[in-house]
XYZ file of C-alpha atoms in Angstrom:
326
model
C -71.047 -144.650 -47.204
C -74.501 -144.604 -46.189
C -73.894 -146.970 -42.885
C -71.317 -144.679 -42.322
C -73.732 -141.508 -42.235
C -75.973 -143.260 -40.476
C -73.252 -143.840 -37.389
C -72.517 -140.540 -37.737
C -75.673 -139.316 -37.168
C -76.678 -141.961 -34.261
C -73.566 -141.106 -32.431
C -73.839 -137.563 -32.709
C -77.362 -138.088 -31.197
C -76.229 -139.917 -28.527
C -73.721 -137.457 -27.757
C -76.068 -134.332 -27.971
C -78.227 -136.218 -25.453
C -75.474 -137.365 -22.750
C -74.987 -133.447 -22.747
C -78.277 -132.259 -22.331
C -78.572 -135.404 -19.881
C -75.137 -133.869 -17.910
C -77.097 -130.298 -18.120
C -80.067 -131.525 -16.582
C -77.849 -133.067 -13.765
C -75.980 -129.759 -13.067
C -79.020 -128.067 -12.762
C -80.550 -130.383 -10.576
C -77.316 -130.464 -8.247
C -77.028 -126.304 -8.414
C -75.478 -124.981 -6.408
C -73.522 -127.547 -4.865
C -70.624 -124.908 -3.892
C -70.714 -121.073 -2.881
C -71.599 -118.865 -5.505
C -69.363 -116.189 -5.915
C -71.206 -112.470 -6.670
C -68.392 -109.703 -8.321
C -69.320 -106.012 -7.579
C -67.809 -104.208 -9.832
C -66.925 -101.394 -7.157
C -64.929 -101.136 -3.740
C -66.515 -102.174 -0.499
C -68.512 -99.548 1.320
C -70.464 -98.061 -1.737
C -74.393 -98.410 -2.537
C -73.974 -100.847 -5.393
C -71.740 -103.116 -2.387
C -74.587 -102.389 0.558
C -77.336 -103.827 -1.743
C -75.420 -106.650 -3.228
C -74.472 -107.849 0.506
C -77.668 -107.446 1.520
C -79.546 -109.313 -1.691
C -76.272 -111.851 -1.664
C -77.479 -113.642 2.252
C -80.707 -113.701 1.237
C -80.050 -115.476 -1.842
C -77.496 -117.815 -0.710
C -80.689 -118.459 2.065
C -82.826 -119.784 -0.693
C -80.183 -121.579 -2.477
C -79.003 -123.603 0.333
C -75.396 -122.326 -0.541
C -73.445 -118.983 0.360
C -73.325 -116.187 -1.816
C -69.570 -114.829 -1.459
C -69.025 -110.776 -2.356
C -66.095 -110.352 -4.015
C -65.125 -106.693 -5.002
C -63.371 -105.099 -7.606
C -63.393 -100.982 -8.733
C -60.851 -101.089 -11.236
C -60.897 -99.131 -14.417
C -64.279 -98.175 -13.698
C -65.406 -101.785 -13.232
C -64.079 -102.925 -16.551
C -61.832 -105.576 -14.984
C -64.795 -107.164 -12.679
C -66.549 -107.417 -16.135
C -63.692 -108.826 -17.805
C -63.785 -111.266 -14.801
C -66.844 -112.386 -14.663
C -67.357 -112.628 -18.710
C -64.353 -115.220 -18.623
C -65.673 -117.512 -16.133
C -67.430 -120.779 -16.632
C -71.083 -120.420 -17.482
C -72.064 -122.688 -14.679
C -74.377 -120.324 -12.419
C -71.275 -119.962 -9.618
C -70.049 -116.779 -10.810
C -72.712 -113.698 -10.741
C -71.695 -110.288 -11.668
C -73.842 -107.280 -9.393
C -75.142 -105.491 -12.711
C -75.632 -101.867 -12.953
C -75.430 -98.651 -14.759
C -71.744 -98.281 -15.114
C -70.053 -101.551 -16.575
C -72.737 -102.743 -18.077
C -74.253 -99.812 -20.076
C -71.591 -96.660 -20.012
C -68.558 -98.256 -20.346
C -68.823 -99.595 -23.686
C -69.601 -95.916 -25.179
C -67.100 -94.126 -22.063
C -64.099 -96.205 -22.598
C -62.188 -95.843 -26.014
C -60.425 -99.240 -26.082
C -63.494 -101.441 -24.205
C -62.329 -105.406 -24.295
C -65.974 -106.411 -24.453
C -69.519 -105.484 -25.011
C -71.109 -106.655 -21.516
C -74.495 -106.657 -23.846
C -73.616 -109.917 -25.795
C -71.334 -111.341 -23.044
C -73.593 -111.995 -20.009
C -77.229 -113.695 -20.014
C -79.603 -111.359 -18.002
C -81.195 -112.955 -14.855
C -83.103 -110.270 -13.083
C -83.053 -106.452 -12.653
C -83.146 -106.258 -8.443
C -84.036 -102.572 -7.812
C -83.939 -99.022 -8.496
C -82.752 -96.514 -6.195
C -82.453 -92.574 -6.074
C -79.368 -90.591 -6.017
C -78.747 -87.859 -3.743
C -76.805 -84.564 -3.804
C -74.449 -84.401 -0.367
C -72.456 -82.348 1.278
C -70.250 -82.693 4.790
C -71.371 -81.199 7.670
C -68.973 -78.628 7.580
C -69.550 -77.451 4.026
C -70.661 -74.175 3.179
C -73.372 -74.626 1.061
C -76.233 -75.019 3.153
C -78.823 -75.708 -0.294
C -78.783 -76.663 -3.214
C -79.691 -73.516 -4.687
C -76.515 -72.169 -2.965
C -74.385 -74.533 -4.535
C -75.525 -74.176 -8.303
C -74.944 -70.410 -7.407
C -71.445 -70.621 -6.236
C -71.017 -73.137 -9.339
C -72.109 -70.816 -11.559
C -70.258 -67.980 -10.601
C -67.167 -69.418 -10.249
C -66.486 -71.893 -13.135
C -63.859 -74.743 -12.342
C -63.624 -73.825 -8.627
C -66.118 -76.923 -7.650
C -64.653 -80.313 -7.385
C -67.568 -83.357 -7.116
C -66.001 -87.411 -6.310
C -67.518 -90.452 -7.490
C -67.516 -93.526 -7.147
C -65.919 -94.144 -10.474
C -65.426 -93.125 -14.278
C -68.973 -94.231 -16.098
C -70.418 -94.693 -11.985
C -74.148 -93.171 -11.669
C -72.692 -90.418 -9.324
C -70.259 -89.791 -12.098
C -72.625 -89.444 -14.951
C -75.916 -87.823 -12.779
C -73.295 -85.052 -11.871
C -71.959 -84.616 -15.734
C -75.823 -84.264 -16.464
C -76.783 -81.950 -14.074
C -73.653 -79.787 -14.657
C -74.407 -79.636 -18.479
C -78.070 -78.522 -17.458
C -76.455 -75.755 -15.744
C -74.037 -74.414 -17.638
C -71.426 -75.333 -14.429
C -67.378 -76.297 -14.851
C -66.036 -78.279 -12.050
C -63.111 -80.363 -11.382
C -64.565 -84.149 -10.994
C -62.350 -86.829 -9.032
C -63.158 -90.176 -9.599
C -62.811 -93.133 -7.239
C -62.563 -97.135 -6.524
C -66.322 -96.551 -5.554
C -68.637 -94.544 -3.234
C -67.169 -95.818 0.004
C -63.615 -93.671 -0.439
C -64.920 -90.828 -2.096
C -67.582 -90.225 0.634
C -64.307 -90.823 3.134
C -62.846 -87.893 1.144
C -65.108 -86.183 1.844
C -65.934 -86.347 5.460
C -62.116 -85.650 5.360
C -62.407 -82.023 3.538
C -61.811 -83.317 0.358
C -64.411 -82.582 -2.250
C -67.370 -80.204 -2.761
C -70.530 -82.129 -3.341
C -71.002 -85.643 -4.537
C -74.401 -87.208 -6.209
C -74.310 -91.006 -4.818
C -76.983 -93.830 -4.414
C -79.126 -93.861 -1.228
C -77.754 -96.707 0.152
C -74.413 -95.579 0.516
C -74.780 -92.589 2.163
C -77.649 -93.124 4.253
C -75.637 -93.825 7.657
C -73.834 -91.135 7.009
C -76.671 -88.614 6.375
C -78.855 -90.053 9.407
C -75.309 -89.278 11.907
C -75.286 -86.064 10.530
C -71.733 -86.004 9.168
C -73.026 -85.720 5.765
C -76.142 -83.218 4.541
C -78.506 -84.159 1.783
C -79.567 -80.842 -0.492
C -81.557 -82.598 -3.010
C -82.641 -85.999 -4.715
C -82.372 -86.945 -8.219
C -85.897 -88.518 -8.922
C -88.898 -86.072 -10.223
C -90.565 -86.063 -6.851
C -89.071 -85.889 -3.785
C -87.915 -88.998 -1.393
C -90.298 -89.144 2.322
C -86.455 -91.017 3.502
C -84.963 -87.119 2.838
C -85.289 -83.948 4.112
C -84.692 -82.475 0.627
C -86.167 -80.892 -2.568
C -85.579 -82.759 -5.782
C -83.341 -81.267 -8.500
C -86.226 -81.728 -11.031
C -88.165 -78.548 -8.539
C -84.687 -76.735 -7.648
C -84.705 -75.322 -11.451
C -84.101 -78.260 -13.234
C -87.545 -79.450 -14.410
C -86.015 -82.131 -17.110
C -82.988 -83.906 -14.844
C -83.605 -87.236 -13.376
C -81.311 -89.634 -12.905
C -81.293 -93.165 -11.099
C -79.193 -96.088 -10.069
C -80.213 -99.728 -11.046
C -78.897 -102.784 -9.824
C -79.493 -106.855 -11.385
C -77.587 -110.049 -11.908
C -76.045 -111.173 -15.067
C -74.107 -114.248 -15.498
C -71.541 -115.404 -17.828
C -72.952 -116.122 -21.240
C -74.118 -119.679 -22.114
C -75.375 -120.476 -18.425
C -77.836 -123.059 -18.371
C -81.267 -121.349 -18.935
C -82.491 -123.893 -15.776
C -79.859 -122.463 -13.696
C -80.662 -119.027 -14.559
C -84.211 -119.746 -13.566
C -82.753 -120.993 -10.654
C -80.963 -118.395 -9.668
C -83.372 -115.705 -10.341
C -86.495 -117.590 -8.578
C -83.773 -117.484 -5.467
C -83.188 -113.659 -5.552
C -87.054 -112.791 -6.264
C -87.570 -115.047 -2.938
C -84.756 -113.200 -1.441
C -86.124 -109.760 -2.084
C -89.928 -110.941 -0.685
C -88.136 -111.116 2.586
C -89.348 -108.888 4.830
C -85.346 -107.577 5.873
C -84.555 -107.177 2.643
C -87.885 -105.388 1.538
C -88.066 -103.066 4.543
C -84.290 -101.812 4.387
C -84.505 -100.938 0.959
C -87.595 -99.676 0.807
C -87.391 -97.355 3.884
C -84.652 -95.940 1.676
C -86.530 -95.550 -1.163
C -85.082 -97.623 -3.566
C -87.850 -99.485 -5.602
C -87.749 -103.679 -5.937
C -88.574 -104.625 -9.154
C -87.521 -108.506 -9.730
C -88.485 -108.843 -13.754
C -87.827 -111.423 -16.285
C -84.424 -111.693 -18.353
C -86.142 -110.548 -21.599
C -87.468 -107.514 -19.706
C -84.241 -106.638 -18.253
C -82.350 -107.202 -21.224
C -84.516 -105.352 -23.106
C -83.988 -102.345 -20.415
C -80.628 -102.310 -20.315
C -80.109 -102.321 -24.515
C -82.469 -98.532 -23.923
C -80.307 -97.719 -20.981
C -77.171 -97.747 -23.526
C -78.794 -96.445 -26.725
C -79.520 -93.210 -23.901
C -76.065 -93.318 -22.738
C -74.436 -93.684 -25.750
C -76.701 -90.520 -27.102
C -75.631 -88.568 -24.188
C -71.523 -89.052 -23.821
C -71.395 -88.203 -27.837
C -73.259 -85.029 -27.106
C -71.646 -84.107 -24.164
C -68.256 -85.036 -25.917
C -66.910 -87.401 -22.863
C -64.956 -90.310 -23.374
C -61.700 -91.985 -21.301
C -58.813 -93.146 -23.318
């Protein structure tokens, strides 16, 4: 009996140590493939322009390409579902932010998974304003005018977004509970269509990230009335909400990279030293800068940490404001 423990116990050793020795030769051979990044949104939005961006400057370091792949559905739930399922083996990234990963799980009645325990934080890339816009042809030539109009005619405004549980979806609930404003929201697969909507004549106002409306705004098709951070933005010709009447609203997107839980702590490091490289560059750190979206680059305790706040102020807010998707 005792030899027989004794076996045991060597051959379990010898087994836990050809794994850790098979670990240590994945990580040293990472990435020997593309890497494929899911954005939880459609092509053409903010949270898309900054993972494209981040994604060739990453795949740069690594030695490897960094492959977008996008997917809006249900609000991003599905690109989270994704993502969670895959192999924890560093080559599938999901583009973190706001929405799937700290919204959903209090937005969404019947959630499939708390994003929270599935994913292993590797770095919280930047945070970036949100703007108020309008077309060109609208007629609400300020923000003040807006708000008015709002408040004077309750249900008549209708906002897009760039999905249910989206910054632009929740920075617009806020703002419209701070005001005591009813309007008709219309969300979609991500900024990219709804700002097409727009341009189009469909749709009042939106609140979207800098990045995706930015070309837009400097063509003059759309019109920027105010930001969403305390103090105003130099990139904007604008007031901030927080001095339009609104001293207590500000609102921000975030974007990071999580992987599938159970990745290799070596390749996390991995990947994370490659994306803090990434965002050093001087492309990278010019673009977003100039739009004034802030790099930050932190650990995975830090962002982890973050994002567990994020969702105990989330959660706090939806029950108060009594919104929730079946």
């Amino acid at each position: 009996m005792i030899k027989r423990r004794v076996l045991t116990a060597m051959l379990a050793v010898f087994a836990s140590g050809s794994f850790l020795g098979a670990a240590h030769a994945q990580s040293d051979n990472y990435p020997s493939r593309p890497v494929k990044l899911i954005v939880p949104y459609a092509a053409g939005g903010g949270t898309d322009a900054i993972a494209r961006l981040v994604a060739n400057g990453v795949g740069e370091k690594l030695g490897q390409s960094m492959v977008v792949e996008n997917n809006g559905t249900a609000g991003g739930n599905v690109a989270s579902q994704l993502a969670a399922k895959a192999d924890p083996d560093g080559y599938t990234v999901l583009m973190a932010n706001q929405g799937p990963m700290v919204v959903n799980p209090h937005l969404f009645e019947n959630m499939k998974l708390d994003p929270l325990t599935a994913f292993d934080p590797v770095t919280l890339i930047a945070r970036s304003p949100l703007v108020v816009v309008v077309s060109k042809n609208s007629p609400y030539k300020s923000f003040s005018d807006l708000m008015a109009f709002g408040k004077a005619n309750p249900g008549k405004l209708t906002y897009g977004s760039a999905g249910n549980g989206s910054a632009s979806h929740l920075a617009t609930e806020m703002l419209l509970k701070m005001a005591g404003i009813q309007a008709v929201h219309v969300p979609y697969k991500g900024a990219g269509p709804a700002l097409n909507d727009m341009l189009g004549g469909r749709g009042d106002f939106m609140i979207t990230t800098a990045p995706s409306v930015l070309g837009l705004i400097d063509s003059g098709d759309m019109v920027p009335l105010a930001v969403t951070t305390k103090e105003r933005v130099k990139r904007f010709n604008a007031p901030s909400v927080a001095e339009s009447g609104y001293p207590d609203y500000v609102s921000a997107a975030w974007y990071g990279f999580v992987v599938p839980k159970g990745t290799p702590a070596a390749i996390n490091e991995k990947l994370r030293k490659a994306t803090i490289e990434a965002m050093g560059s001087k492309e990278i750190k010019d673009r977003l800068e100039a739009e004034g979206t802030t790099l930050v680059g932190d650990s995975p305790a830090e962002f982890a940490s973050m994002m567990k706040a994020e969702s105990e102020r989330w959660k706090g807010f939806l029950a108060t404001a009594g919104i929730s998707i079946k």
